[in-house]
Amino acid sequence: MVAFAGLLIYGSLDLPYRGDADNLMHSQRSITDTVVAGNYFIQEAYNDANTPNMVTVVLGDYRSIDTLGEQVVVFTAGLICLLILRRYRPI
Amino acid sequence: MRTQFESPIVLLGSRLLSPYIMLFGIYVIFHGHYSPGGGFQGGALLASSVILIRLSGGRIVSRLQVREFFTTPLAAIGVIVYFGTGIVSILFGSYFLDYEALPFPGGLDPAALRYYGILVIEIGIGIAVMAILVMIYDHMARGEDYV
Amino acid sequence: MTIWREVKIMYDFLLGHYSYWLTIILLCIGLYGIIFKKNLVKKTIGLTILQASVVLYWVSLGSKWGATVPVLDPAYPASDVANYLNPLPHTLMLTAIVVGVATLGVAFALLIATYNRYKTLDEDEILEQIQ
């Protein structure tokens, strides 16, 4: 386990600095010259949905189908609890 | 629950605290457009206020607040609110879950329509998450008795 | 002077990477709990610790120095992206936390069913009773 931790820490040495605003994830254009998603969300969220909170806009508007699937997952988890713990027949 | 203890102090304290937690949960859901918050967090807060009464009062007292029978239909209603929003926006000539075409009165522009569409689905998420967490707690507390 | 520059570079490197190392240590604690513990409840606790480490890692990847939370404030214009944090990791981790709570509920339901059947939660004793 210590060796595994050492391997992961060795791999993390090449990661970008935390909070560095210049790395590729936060830059304006990606390497293939397309708009990076996070920056598009920051710039256009208020114009698209009239809502100041960007996380809500991303959750409810841009990624709404993802949120629907995730709500179905939560609902299914509740149904699984119901079906496991309710006893219909003696074992 | 196997054993139940009755403590009037705990019951009084949680009865005092529960409506305020519920009010804060509703505030978090409806104020999620302007501050950190939203359906999931507000639903978790609502569920915590219900579960607090269930922990302190037992099954008989908590039946007065939210019955165990109502949680499963409430969860289904939450999912149906979300899905129905998408279907309605298909019926009025737009894509699935694209809120531009929702039939809100008043002749709003697409950005304001998206605002209200996000609000509707946040309410659906809040109802579903609250009902499902309470449902999981109920069946766990009762499933312990089945030997 | 050059020594102080080396120290400054080292300090910046540490400041930029210590959160990754903390999350890696947390991940290894969770993995240790999953692999080596015999009690099923402790395995579930290890799973939760591992999930928390992944959530912290993503959130620390999305941070920027000198930026505020992704709620639009008229004092900071949105045209400059350096003013706000990246909202995408926050959203993904918000959904991940809720799914984690739901799967934790399923795990505990399975544990209750297992305990009702075998009257123990130890892994070896359950294997003995099965054979």
PDB file of C-alpha atoms in Angstrom, chain B residues 28-113:
ATOM      1  CA  VAL B  28     -32.032  26.580  -0.155  1.00  0.00           C
ATOM      2  CA  ILE B  29     -34.152  25.097  -2.937  1.00  0.00           C
ATOM      3  CA  PHE B  30     -35.804  28.350  -3.971  1.00  0.00           C
ATOM      4  CA  HIS B  31     -32.759  30.567  -3.494  1.00  0.00           C
ATOM      5  CA  GLY B  32     -30.467  28.263  -5.423  1.00  0.00           C
ATOM      6  CA  HIS B  33     -30.411  30.660  -8.355  1.00  0.00           C
ATOM      7  CA  TYR B  34     -28.641  33.378  -6.412  1.00  0.00           C
ATOM      8  CA  SER B  35     -26.515  31.573  -3.850  1.00  0.00           C
ATOM      9  CA  PRO B  36     -24.930  28.141  -3.434  1.00  0.00           C
ATOM     10  CA  GLY B  37     -27.749  25.683  -3.197  1.00  0.00           C
ATOM     11  CA  GLY B  38     -30.204  23.781  -5.294  1.00  0.00           C
ATOM     12  CA  GLY B  39     -32.396  20.758  -5.365  1.00  0.00           C
ATOM     13  CA  PHE B  40     -30.029  18.149  -3.976  1.00  0.00           C
ATOM     14  CA  GLN B  41     -28.880  20.165  -0.984  1.00  0.00           C
ATOM     15  CA  GLY B  42     -32.361  21.400  -0.144  1.00  0.00           C
ATOM     16  CA  GLY B  43     -33.769  17.898  -0.477  1.00  0.00           C
ATOM     17  CA  ALA B  44     -31.121  16.570   1.884  1.00  0.00           C
ATOM     18  CA  LEU B  45     -31.987  19.282   4.427  1.00  0.00           C
ATOM     19  CA  LEU B  46     -35.712  18.497   4.216  1.00  0.00           C
ATOM     20  CA  ALA B  47     -34.945  14.804   4.667  1.00  0.00           C
ATOM     21  CA  SER B  48     -32.753  15.575   7.675  1.00  0.00           C
ATOM     22  CA  SER B  49     -35.580  17.466   9.370  1.00  0.00           C
ATOM     23  CA  VAL B  50     -37.969  14.560   8.795  1.00  0.00           C
ATOM     24  CA  ILE B  51     -35.430  11.961   9.948  1.00  0.00           C
ATOM     25  CA  LEU B  52     -34.715  14.005  13.102  1.00  0.00           C
ATOM     26  CA  ILE B  53     -38.339  13.615  14.200  1.00  0.00           C
ATOM     27  CA  ARG B  54     -38.213   9.931  13.269  1.00  0.00           C
ATOM     28  CA  LEU B  55     -35.081   9.338  15.342  1.00  0.00           C
ATOM     29  CA  SER B  56     -36.301  11.148  18.417  1.00  0.00           C
ATOM     30  CA  GLY B  57     -40.000  10.371  18.427  1.00  0.00           C
ATOM     31  CA  GLY B  58     -40.233   6.849  17.109  1.00  0.00           C
ATOM     32  CA  ARG B  59     -42.707   5.434  14.690  1.00  0.00           C
ATOM     33  CA  ILE B  60     -45.914   6.580  16.336  1.00  0.00           C
ATOM     34  CA  VAL B  61     -45.049  10.256  16.700  1.00  0.00           C
ATOM     35  CA  SER B  62     -43.459  10.528  13.274  1.00  0.00           C
ATOM     36  CA  ARG B  63     -46.587   9.128  11.658  1.00  0.00           C
ATOM     37  CA  LEU B  64     -48.170  12.519  12.345  1.00  0.00           C
ATOM     38  CA  GLN B  65     -45.609  14.327  10.159  1.00  0.00           C
ATOM     39  CA  VAL B  66     -44.922  12.267   7.048  1.00  0.00           C
ATOM     40  CA  ARG B  67     -46.485   8.837   6.797  1.00  0.00           C
ATOM     41  CA  GLU B  68     -44.325   5.934   5.712  1.00  0.00           C
ATOM     42  CA  PHE B  69     -46.864   5.110   3.048  1.00  0.00           C
ATOM     43  CA  PHE B  70     -46.438   8.449   1.256  1.00  0.00           C
ATOM     44  CA  THR B  71     -42.710   8.381   0.594  1.00  0.00           C
ATOM     45  CA  THR B  72     -42.665   6.093  -2.449  1.00  0.00           C
ATOM     46  CA  PRO B  73     -45.389   7.985  -4.383  1.00  0.00           C
ATOM     47  CA  LEU B  74     -43.659  11.258  -3.463  1.00  0.00           C
ATOM     48  CA  ALA B  75     -40.382  10.021  -4.962  1.00  0.00           C
ATOM     49  CA  ALA B  76     -42.203   8.963  -8.122  1.00  0.00           C
ATOM     50  CA  ILE B  77     -43.862  12.396  -8.282  1.00  0.00           C
ATOM     51  CA  GLY B  78     -40.463  14.059  -8.103  1.00  0.00           C
ATOM     52  CA  VAL B  79     -39.103  12.027 -11.013  1.00  0.00           C
ATOM     53  CA  ILE B  80     -42.307  12.603 -13.009  1.00  0.00           C
ATOM     54  CA  VAL B  81     -42.083  16.393 -12.500  1.00  0.00           C
ATOM     55  CA  TYR B  82     -38.582  16.359 -13.980  1.00  0.00           C
ATOM     56  CA  PHE B  83     -39.475  14.057 -16.861  1.00  0.00           C
ATOM     57  CA  GLY B  84     -42.758  15.839 -17.550  1.00  0.00           C
ATOM     58  CA  THR B  85     -40.930  19.141 -17.959  1.00  0.00           C
ATOM     59  CA  GLY B  86     -38.903  17.578 -20.755  1.00  0.00           C
ATOM     60  CA  ILE B  87     -41.972  16.046 -22.378  1.00  0.00           C
ATOM     61  CA  VAL B  88     -43.890  19.345 -22.226  1.00  0.00           C
ATOM     62  CA  SER B  89     -41.028  21.159 -23.876  1.00  0.00           C
ATOM     63  CA  ILE B  90     -41.093  18.534 -26.643  1.00  0.00           C
ATOM     64  CA  LEU B  91     -44.843  19.011 -27.105  1.00  0.00           C
ATOM     65  CA  PHE B  92     -44.493  22.762 -27.520  1.00  0.00           C
ATOM     66  CA  GLY B  93     -41.921  22.440 -30.247  1.00  0.00           C
ATOM     67  CA  SER B  94     -38.456  22.290 -28.801  1.00  0.00           C
ATOM     68  CA  TYR B  95     -35.859  19.714 -27.815  1.00  0.00           C
ATOM     69  CA  PHE B  96     -36.062  17.439 -24.774  1.00  0.00           C
ATOM     70  CA  LEU B  97     -35.414  19.502 -21.621  1.00  0.00           C
ATOM     71  CA  ASP B  98     -34.794  22.666 -23.617  1.00  0.00           C
ATOM     72  CA  TYR B  99     -36.941  25.156 -21.761  1.00  0.00           C
ATOM     73  CA  GLU B 100     -37.350  27.727 -24.507  1.00  0.00           C
ATOM     74  CA  ALA B 101     -40.851  26.607 -25.385  1.00  0.00           C
ATOM     75  CA  LEU B 102     -42.426  26.069 -21.988  1.00  0.00           C
ATOM     76  CA  PRO B 103     -45.945  27.553 -21.832  1.00  0.00           C
ATOM     77  CA  PHE B 104     -45.491  30.030 -19.000  1.00  0.00           C
ATOM     78  CA  PRO B 105     -47.877  32.992 -19.283  1.00  0.00           C
ATOM     79  CA  GLY B 106     -46.631  36.497 -19.839  1.00  0.00           C
ATOM     80  CA  GLY B 107     -44.638  36.347 -23.040  1.00  0.00           C
ATOM     81  CA  LEU B 108     -41.197  35.925 -21.508  1.00  0.00           C
ATOM     82  CA  ASP B 109     -37.983  35.795 -23.481  1.00  0.00           C
ATOM     83  CA  PRO B 110     -36.053  32.490 -23.693  1.00  0.00           C
ATOM     84  CA  ALA B 111     -33.613  33.385 -20.908  1.00  0.00           C
ATOM     85  CA  ALA B 112     -36.417  34.017 -18.404  1.00  0.00           C
ATOM     86  CA  LEU B 113     -38.166  30.836 -19.548  1.00  0.00           C
TER      87      LEU B 113
END
